[in-house]
Coordinates of C-alpha atoms in Angstrom, one line a residue:
M160 CA 94.6 110.1 105.2
T161 CA 98.5 109.5 104.7
Q162 CA 99.6 106.1 103.4
I163 CA 102.4 104.4 101.4
V164 CA 102.1 102.5 98.3
V165 CA 104.8 100.2 96.9
Q166 CA 104.6 98.9 93.5
K167 CA 107.1 96.1 93.4
S168 CA 107.2 95.3 89.7
Q169 CA 107.9 99.0 88.9
R170 CA 110.5 99.2 92.0
R171 CA 108.6 102.6 93.1
M172 CA 107.3 103.7 96.3
F173 CA 104.9 106.6 96.7
L174 CA 103.8 108.5 100.1
L175 CA 100.5 109.9 99.6
H176 CA 98.0 112.0 101.4
N177 CA 94.7 111.2 100.4
Q178 CA 95.0 110.6 96.4
E179 CA 98.0 113.2 96.0
V180 CA 101.5 111.9 95.8
L181 CA 103.6 113.6 97.9
K182 CA 106.8 111.8 97.2
A183 CA 108.0 109.1 94.8
Y184 CA 111.2 107.1 95.4
D185 CA 112.9 104.4 93.4
I186 CA 113.5 101.2 95.5
G187 CA 115.3 98.0 96.1
L188 CA 113.8 94.9 97.1
G189 CA 114.5 91.4 98.6
F190 CA 116.9 89.4 96.8
S191 CA 114.0 87.1 95.3
P192 CA 111.6 89.8 94.6
E193 CA 108.8 88.1 92.6
G194 CA 105.8 86.8 94.8
H195 CA 104.4 87.2 98.3
K196 CA 106.9 86.5 101.2
Q197 CA 105.9 83.4 102.9
V198 CA 108.7 82.0 105.0
E199 CA 111.9 83.1 106.5
G200 CA 114.7 83.1 104.3
D201 CA 113.0 83.2 101.0
G202 CA 114.3 86.7 100.1
R203 CA 110.8 88.0 99.2
T204 CA 109.2 91.4 100.1
P205 CA 105.7 90.7 101.3
E206 CA 102.6 91.8 99.4
G207 CA 99.4 93.1 100.8
M208 CA 98.1 95.9 103.5
Y209 CA 100.1 96.0 106.4
F210 CA 100.9 99.4 108.9
I211 CA 104.0 100.9 109.7
D212 CA 104.6 99.5 113.4
R213 CA 108.0 100.6 114.7
R214 CA 110.9 102.9 114.1
N215 CA 114.6 102.3 114.6
P216 CA 117.1 105.4 114.7
N217 CA 119.9 103.2 115.2
S218 CA 119.3 100.8 112.4
N219 CA 122.5 99.0 110.8
Y220 CA 120.8 100.5 107.5
H221 CA 121.0 104.1 108.3
L222 CA 117.4 104.6 109.9
S223 CA 114.6 102.3 109.4
I224 CA 110.8 102.1 109.7
G225 CA 109.1 98.5 110.7
I226 CA 106.5 97.2 108.7
S227 CA 103.7 95.1 110.3
Y228 CA 104.8 91.7 108.8
P229 CA 103.7 89.1 109.3
N230 CA 100.1 89.4 109.9
P231 CA 97.9 86.4 111.5
A232 CA 97.3 85.2 107.6
D233 CA 101.0 85.2 107.1
R234 CA 101.6 83.4 110.3
A235 CA 98.8 80.7 109.7
F236 CA 100.0 79.8 106.2
A237 CA 103.8 79.5 107.2
E238 CA 102.4 77.3 109.9
T239 CA 100.7 75.0 107.3
L240 CA 104.2 74.3 106.0
G241 CA 105.7 73.9 109.5
K242 CA 107.9 76.8 109.0
S243 CA 108.5 80.5 110.4
P244 CA 107.1 83.2 108.4
G245 CA 110.0 85.3 109.2
G246 CA 109.7 89.1 110.3
D247 CA 111.9 92.4 110.6
I248 CA 110.6 93.7 107.5
F249 CA 111.8 97.4 107.2
I250 CA 112.0 100.3 104.6
H251 CA 115.5 101.5 105.2
G252 CA 118.6 103.3 104.0
R253 CA 121.6 101.4 102.1
P254 CA 124.6 100.9 104.4
W255 CA 128.3 101.3 102.9
K256 CA 128.8 97.9 102.8
D257 CA 126.0 97.1 100.6
R258 CA 126.5 99.9 98.2
K259 CA 127.7 97.7 95.3
G260 CA 125.1 95.1 95.5
G261 CA 122.5 95.0 92.6
R262 CA 119.1 96.7 93.0
D263 CA 117.3 93.8 94.7
W264 CA 119.7 93.0 97.4
T265 CA 117.7 92.9 100.7
A266 CA 116.4 89.7 103.0
G267 CA 112.6 91.1 102.2
C268 CA 113.0 95.0 102.8
I269 CA 112.5 97.9 100.9
A270 CA 115.4 100.0 100.4
V271 CA 115.9 103.6 99.3
T272 CA 119.0 105.9 99.7
D273 CA 119.9 107.2 103.1
R274 CA 119.0 110.8 102.2
E275 CA 115.6 109.6 101.1
M276 CA 115.1 107.5 104.3
E277 CA 115.9 110.8 106.4
D278 CA 112.8 112.2 104.3
I279 CA 110.6 109.0 105.0
Y280 CA 111.7 108.7 108.5
A281 CA 110.7 112.4 109.3
M282 CA 107.3 112.4 107.3
V283 CA 105.7 108.7 108.3
R284 CA 104.5 108.1 111.5
N285 CA 103.6 104.5 113.3
G286 CA 99.9 103.7 112.3
T287 CA 100.5 104.7 108.6
P288 CA 99.1 102.2 106.1
I289 CA 101.3 100.6 103.6
V290 CA 99.9 98.8 100.6
I291 CA 102.5 96.5 98.8
T292 CA 101.3 95.2 95.3
P293 CA 103.0 92.8 93.1

């Protein structure tokens, strides 16, 4: 089984087949990287079990693959706060306009280099599980 594992504290993402690491990447996260994404605009990257659910070959961020955030629990929690959970969380490249930003510059997405994103886009299919740990 192919899966993606993201270790936020280590700023690393791994593509695995069963338990074998096929590729490892240094990553950037949301501009407020500590903690699980809870509401729109908090700048956090989600934590938990999700799936790759869409692909965008025409992304403003080179290429992108979508993460299935928010799940029902994420929506329910945000609703208790009277807020939107946000959405449009992707793994994507880094456009020229964002080249000089710090390591954690996204609104909650996971960023890699454009060249790495080309490899990831080719290797990862919709339905692939992604586990994002603190």
